[in-house]
mmCIF file of C-alpha atoms in Angstrom:
data_model
loop_
_atom_site.group_PDB
_atom_site.id
_atom_site.type_symbol
_atom_site.label_atom_id
_atom_site.label_comp_id
_atom_site.label_asym_id
_atom_site.label_seq_id
_atom_site.Cartn_x
_atom_site.Cartn_y
_atom_site.Cartn_z
ATOM 1 C CA GLY A 908 -41.254 47.581 24.402
ATOM 2 C CA ALA A 909 -42.483 44.353 22.936
ATOM 3 C CA GLY A 910 -45.245 43.628 25.454
ATOM 4 C CA VAL A 911 -48.250 45.262 27.069
ATOM 5 C CA SER A 912 -47.244 47.677 29.790
ATOM 6 C CA GLN A 913 -49.329 49.083 32.615
ATOM 7 C CA SER A 914 -48.769 51.855 35.100
ATOM 8 C CA PRO A 915 -48.566 52.284 37.940
ATOM 9 C CA SER A 916 -47.665 48.771 39.052
ATOM 10 C CA ASN A 917 -49.063 49.489 42.497
ATOM 11 C CA LYS A 918 -51.470 52.147 43.697
ATOM 12 C CA VAL A 919 -52.608 52.773 47.245
ATOM 13 C CA THR A 920 -55.371 55.312 47.667
ATOM 14 C CA GLU A 921 -57.846 56.463 50.242
ATOM 15 C CA LYS A 922 -61.528 55.680 50.006
ATOM 16 C CA GLY A 923 -63.337 58.342 48.033
ATOM 17 C CA LYS A 924 -60.386 59.381 45.876
ATOM 18 C CA ASP A 925 -60.270 59.023 42.091
ATOM 19 C CA VAL A 926 -57.630 56.884 40.390
ATOM 20 C CA GLU A 927 -56.428 56.524 36.812
ATOM 21 C CA LEU A 928 -54.821 53.357 35.533
ATOM 22 C CA ARG A 929 -52.905 53.324 32.275
ATOM 23 C CA CYS A 930 -52.379 50.634 29.654
ATOM 24 C CA ASP A 931 -50.011 50.735 26.698
ATOM 25 C CA PRO A 932 -50.892 47.906 24.320
ATOM 26 C CA ILE A 933 -48.678 46.127 21.844
ATOM 27 C CA SER A 934 -48.185 48.364 18.837
ATOM 28 C CA GLY A 935 -50.610 47.510 16.051
ATOM 29 C CA HIS A 936 -53.093 45.663 18.238
ATOM 30 C CA THR A 937 -56.544 46.992 17.412
ATOM 31 C CA ALA A 938 -58.381 45.420 20.352
ATOM 32 C CA LEU A 939 -57.789 46.280 23.993
ATOM 33 C CA TYR A 940 -59.410 44.737 27.082
ATOM 34 C CA TRP A 941 -59.638 45.584 30.765
ATOM 35 C CA TYR A 942 -60.175 42.936 33.444
ATOM 36 C CA ARG A 943 -60.366 42.923 37.211
ATOM 37 C CA GLN A 944 -58.928 40.137 39.348
ATOM 38 C CA ARG A 945 -59.813 40.072 43.017
ATOM 39 C CA LEU A 946 -57.557 38.175 45.374
ATOM 40 C CA GLY A 947 -57.872 34.437 44.815
ATOM 41 C CA GLN A 948 -60.558 34.825 42.171
ATOM 42 C CA GLY A 949 -60.837 34.535 38.418
ATOM 43 C CA LEU A 950 -60.650 37.422 35.996
ATOM 44 C CA GLU A 951 -63.765 39.546 35.466
ATOM 45 C CA PHE A 952 -64.255 41.245 32.107
ATOM 46 C CA LEU A 953 -64.765 45.009 32.408
ATOM 47 C CA ILE A 954 -64.656 46.599 28.952
ATOM 48 C CA TYR A 955 -63.136 46.199 25.541
ATOM 49 C CA PHE A 956 -62.142 48.580 22.770
ATOM 50 C CA GLN A 957 -62.094 47.992 19.067
ATOM 51 C CA GLY A 958 -59.948 50.863 17.863
ATOM 52 C CA ASN A 959 -61.015 53.829 19.988
ATOM 53 C CA SER A 960 -64.604 52.664 20.360
ATOM 54 C CA ALA A 961 -65.959 50.601 23.227
ATOM 55 C CA PRO A 962 -68.753 48.425 21.792
ATOM 56 C CA ASP A 963 -69.120 46.487 25.021
ATOM 57 C CA LYS A 964 -69.148 48.227 28.398
ATOM 58 C CA SER A 965 -71.338 45.617 30.016
ATOM 59 C CA GLY A 966 -68.717 44.508 32.487
ATOM 60 C CA LEU A 967 -68.198 47.865 34.162
ATOM 61 C CA PRO A 968 -69.457 47.293 37.724
ATOM 62 C CA SER A 969 -70.856 50.772 38.307
ATOM 63 C CA ASP A 970 -70.997 54.279 36.870
ATOM 64 C CA ARG A 971 -67.915 55.119 38.944
ATOM 65 C CA PHE A 972 -65.903 53.167 36.366
ATOM 66 C CA SER A 973 -65.073 54.595 32.958
ATOM 67 C CA ALA A 974 -62.442 54.014 30.310
ATOM 68 C CA GLU A 975 -61.196 55.656 27.191
ATOM 69 C CA ARG A 976 -58.723 54.914 24.451
ATOM 70 C CA THR A 977 -57.033 57.379 22.137
ATOM 71 C CA GLY A 978 -55.029 57.038 18.952
ATOM 72 C CA GLU A 979 -55.894 53.336 18.873
ATOM 73 C CA SER A 980 -53.148 53.050 21.448
ATOM 74 C CA VAL A 981 -53.032 53.972 25.114
ATOM 75 C CA SER A 982 -56.062 53.418 27.317
ATOM 76 C CA THR A 983 -56.946 54.720 30.749
ATOM 77 C CA LEU A 984 -59.336 53.158 33.223
ATOM 78 C CA THR A 985 -60.716 55.677 35.707
ATOM 79 C CA ILE A 986 -62.363 54.798 38.980
ATOM 80 C CA GLN A 987 -64.100 57.669 40.726
ATOM 81 C CA ARG A 988 -64.848 57.836 44.443
ATOM 82 C CA THR A 989 -63.021 54.589 45.099
ATOM 83 C CA GLN A 990 -64.455 52.069 47.525
ATOM 84 C CA GLN A 991 -62.698 49.326 49.439
ATOM 85 C CA GLU A 992 -64.339 46.687 47.242
ATOM 86 C CA ASP A 993 -62.496 48.194 44.273
ATOM 87 C CA SER A 994 -59.260 46.765 45.673
ATOM 88 C CA ALA A 995 -57.984 44.276 43.093
ATOM 89 C CA VAL A 996 -55.459 43.770 40.331
ATOM 90 C CA TYR A 997 -56.551 45.476 37.121
ATOM 91 C CA LEU A 998 -55.234 43.707 34.035
ATOM 92 C CA CYS A 999 -55.085 45.021 30.513
ATOM 93 C CA ALA A 1000 -54.729 42.867 27.407
ATOM 94 C CA SER A 1001 -54.444 43.607 23.713
ATOM 95 C CA SER A 1002 -54.847 41.599 20.538
ATOM 96 C CA PHE A 1003 -55.202 41.725 16.795
ATOM 97 C CA GLN A 1004 -58.782 41.423 15.664
ATOM 98 C CA GLY A 1005 -58.823 38.132 13.865
ATOM 99 C CA ALA A 1006 -59.172 34.404 14.095
ATOM 100 C CA LEU A 1007 -58.722 33.099 17.626
ATOM 101 C CA ASN A 1008 -57.865 36.586 18.775
ATOM 102 C CA GLU A 1009 -55.050 35.666 21.189
ATOM 103 C CA GLN A 1010 -54.835 38.216 23.987
ATOM 104 C CA PHE A 1011 -51.528 39.343 25.432
ATOM 105 C CA PHE A 1012 -51.724 40.556 29.009
ATOM 106 C CA GLY A 1013 -49.853 43.259 30.843
ATOM 107 C CA PRO A 1014 -48.482 42.756 34.370
ATOM 108 C CA GLY A 1015 -51.440 44.496 35.975
ATOM 109 C CA THR A 1016 -51.922 47.348 38.413
ATOM 110 C CA ARG A 1017 -52.506 46.346 42.018
ATOM 111 C CA LEU A 1018 -54.994 48.813 43.519
ATOM 112 C CA THR A 1019 -55.462 49.002 47.261
ATOM 113 C CA VAL A 1020 -58.190 51.244 48.646
ATOM 114 C CA LEU A 1021 -57.777 51.983 52.335
ATOM 115 C CA LYS B 793 -72.381 30.331 39.615
ATOM 116 C CA ASN B 794 -69.196 30.322 37.581
ATOM 117 C CA GLN B 795 -69.718 28.559 34.280
ATOM 118 C CA VAL B 796 -66.112 27.350 34.178
ATOM 119 C CA GLU B 797 -65.042 25.216 37.114
ATOM 120 C CA GLN B 798 -61.481 24.067 37.649
ATOM 121 C CA SER B 799 -60.084 21.348 39.854
ATOM 122 C CA PRO B 800 -58.184 20.913 41.980
ATOM 123 C CA GLN B 801 -57.988 24.425 43.438
ATOM 124 C CA SER B 802 -54.393 23.775 44.402
ATOM 125 C CA LEU B 803 -51.843 21.048 43.829
ATOM 126 C CA ILE B 804 -48.357 20.275 45.075
ATOM 127 C CA ILE B 805 -46.103 17.902 43.133
ATOM 128 C CA LEU B 806 -42.451 16.985 43.109
ATOM 129 C CA GLU B 807 -40.160 18.196 40.375
ATOM 130 C CA GLY B 808 -40.056 15.777 37.460
ATOM 131 C CA LYS B 809 -43.540 14.376 38.060
ATOM 132 C CA ASN B 810 -46.496 14.704 35.721
ATOM 133 C CA CYS B 811 -49.856 16.218 36.606
ATOM 134 C CA THR B 812 -53.264 16.837 35.057
ATOM 135 C CA LEU B 813 -55.498 19.804 35.731
ATOM 136 C CA GLN B 814 -59.215 19.653 35.022
ATOM 137 C CA CYS B 815 -61.705 22.135 33.632
ATOM 138 C CA ASN B 816 -65.455 21.576 33.417
ATOM 139 C CA TYR B 817 -67.628 24.120 31.691
ATOM 140 C CA THR B 818 -71.303 24.693 31.120
ATOM 141 C CA VAL B 819 -70.891 27.495 28.597
ATOM 142 C CA SER B 820 -72.197 26.261 25.246
ATOM 143 C CA PRO B 821 -71.878 26.735 22.379
ATOM 144 C CA PHE B 822 -68.460 28.301 22.363
ATOM 145 C CA SER B 823 -65.832 29.351 19.879
ATOM 146 C CA ASN B 824 -62.647 28.225 21.566
ATOM 147 C CA LEU B 825 -61.161 27.122 24.859
ATOM 148 C CA ARG B 826 -57.885 28.468 26.188
ATOM 149 C CA TRP B 827 -55.424 27.616 28.899
ATOM 150 C CA TYR B 828 -53.311 30.357 30.443
ATOM 151 C CA LYS B 829 -50.402 30.275 32.885
ATOM 152 C CA GLN B 830 -50.226 33.100 35.410
ATOM 153 C CA ASP B 831 -47.105 33.545 37.469
ATOM 154 C CA THR B 832 -47.501 35.349 40.772
ATOM 155 C CA GLY B 833 -47.666 39.095 40.202
ATOM 156 C CA ARG B 834 -47.762 38.766 36.430
ATOM 157 C CA GLY B 835 -50.412 38.778 33.760
ATOM 158 C CA PRO B 836 -51.655 35.498 32.243
ATOM 159 C CA VAL B 837 -49.729 34.022 29.335
ATOM 160 C CA SER B 838 -51.438 31.896 26.711
ATOM 161 C CA LEU B 839 -50.443 28.216 26.604
ATOM 162 C CA THR B 840 -52.953 26.710 24.185
ATOM 163 C CA ILE B 841 -56.031 27.711 22.238
ATOM 164 C CA MET B 842 -58.369 25.009 20.905
ATOM 165 C CA THR B 843 -61.388 25.512 18.718
ATOM 166 C CA PHE B 844 -64.505 23.516 19.558
ATOM 167 C CA SER B 845 -63.616 20.984 16.856
ATOM 168 C CA GLU B 846 -60.130 20.205 18.170
ATOM 169 C CA ASN B 847 -59.426 17.418 20.632
ATOM 170 C CA THR B 848 -55.854 18.100 21.645
ATOM 171 C CA LYS B 849 -53.193 20.770 21.406
ATOM 172 C CA SER B 850 -49.616 20.644 22.627
ATOM 173 C CA ASN B 851 -47.143 23.341 23.549
ATOM 174 C CA GLY B 852 -43.883 21.788 24.673
ATOM 175 C CA ARG B 853 -44.486 19.939 27.921
ATOM 176 C CA TYR B 854 -48.073 21.185 28.069
ATOM 177 C CA THR B 855 -50.857 19.187 26.376
ATOM 178 C CA ALA B 856 -54.463 20.305 26.468
ATOM 179 C CA THR B 857 -57.387 18.067 25.599
ATOM 180 C CA LEU B 858 -60.987 18.939 24.895
ATOM 181 C CA ASP B 859 -64.088 16.742 24.991
ATOM 182 C CA ALA B 860 -66.989 18.822 23.727
ATOM 183 C CA ASP B 861 -69.467 16.033 24.463
ATOM 184 C CA THR B 862 -68.717 15.932 28.172
ATOM 185 C CA LYS B 863 -67.763 19.629 28.286
ATOM 186 C CA GLN B 864 -64.427 18.863 29.848
ATOM 187 C CA SER B 865 -60.895 19.980 29.170
ATOM 188 C CA SER B 866 -57.656 18.988 30.802
ATOM 189 C CA LEU B 867 -54.133 20.345 30.866
ATOM 190 C CA HIS B 868 -51.388 17.761 31.258
ATOM 191 C CA ILE B 869 -47.935 18.841 32.323
ATOM 192 C CA THR B 870 -45.120 16.353 31.840
ATOM 193 C CA ALA B 871 -41.759 16.264 33.588
ATOM 194 C CA SER B 872 -42.653 19.235 35.770
ATOM 195 C CA GLN B 873 -40.086 21.921 36.516
ATOM 196 C CA LEU B 874 -39.847 24.398 39.376
ATOM 197 C CA SER B 875 -40.752 27.154 36.927
ATOM 198 C CA ASP B 876 -44.107 25.487 36.319
ATOM 199 C CA SER B 877 -45.215 26.772 39.734
ATOM 200 C CA ALA B 878 -48.044 29.146 38.833
ATOM 201 C CA SER B 879 -51.804 29.403 38.474
ATOM 202 C CA TYR B 880 -53.323 27.725 35.434
ATOM 203 C CA ILE B 881 -56.505 29.252 34.125
ATOM 204 C CA CYS B 882 -59.088 27.696 31.823
ATOM 205 C CA VAL B 883 -60.999 30.177 29.682
ATOM 206 C CA VAL B 884 -63.971 29.659 27.382
ATOM 207 C CA ASP B 885 -64.444 32.132 24.551
ATOM 208 C CA LEU B 886 -68.037 32.418 23.389
ATOM 209 C CA ASN B 887 -67.713 34.425 20.231
ATOM 210 C CA ASN B 888 -64.082 34.729 19.143
ATOM 211 C CA ALA B 889 -64.329 38.488 19.612
ATOM 212 C CA GLY B 890 -62.524 38.463 22.912
ATOM 213 C CA ASN B 891 -65.203 40.265 24.877
ATOM 214 C CA MET B 892 -67.063 37.165 25.989
ATOM 215 C CA LEU B 893 -64.378 35.220 27.788
ATOM 216 C CA THR B 894 -65.452 33.256 30.839
ATOM 217 C CA PHE B 895 -62.568 32.577 33.186
ATOM 218 C CA GLY B 896 -62.226 29.707 35.584
ATOM 219 C CA GLY B 897 -60.914 30.355 39.066
ATOM 220 C CA GLY B 898 -57.625 28.662 38.280
ATOM 221 C CA THR B 899 -55.574 25.844 39.755
ATOM 222 C CA ARG B 900 -52.572 26.920 41.793
ATOM 223 C CA LEU B 901 -49.703 24.510 41.126
ATOM 224 C CA MET B 902 -46.607 24.320 43.265
ATOM 225 C CA VAL B 903 -43.664 22.223 42.106
ATOM 226 C CA LYS B 904 -41.240 21.330 44.874
ATOM 227 C CA PRO B 905 -37.658 20.110 44.502
#
């Protein structure tokens, strides 16, 4: 496809379970970003990848959150031992690394922790 | 405290009318300022990107302005359409690397027929 895709679109899980969220960026985009958007709030930066490396993990809210990227393509965001406060929409974006660095966003994964 | 504040939080206008959304920021210096449109249930889509030295940028019926002295930006929408109903997000980019974006809380616009 031409855009950023994310899966699943919706995920409902029980507190304490682990979840994996997937992002497929636009082909050729070297940079990939994960954000969290709580209901009615602005986007929070979580982590970004340049290629397969994550030079900035400062936004990850706790050690229950981790992310990886392989083949300079797909990325997964893993949340272990989910808590109710993890409920949010998780957005992925990708971009070329260059001037102005416009980010293209996927549709997001809506995570609900019961 | 969020360093990018948007107003109003929500706005209702009639189709065909114009409107202006405001963004005040305290982040400084910065590389560029962006406006995004986010439809319900979708990811944000870029409308305009302005470097700190630009004063205005247009994209169709959308015109963004930037006053670096007063640290204010606005997004003006002319001849509104029903499809303009969405959240509009102001974003300040600190370093042009994409990992230091500060997002405003957005203005939710509803255009009614």
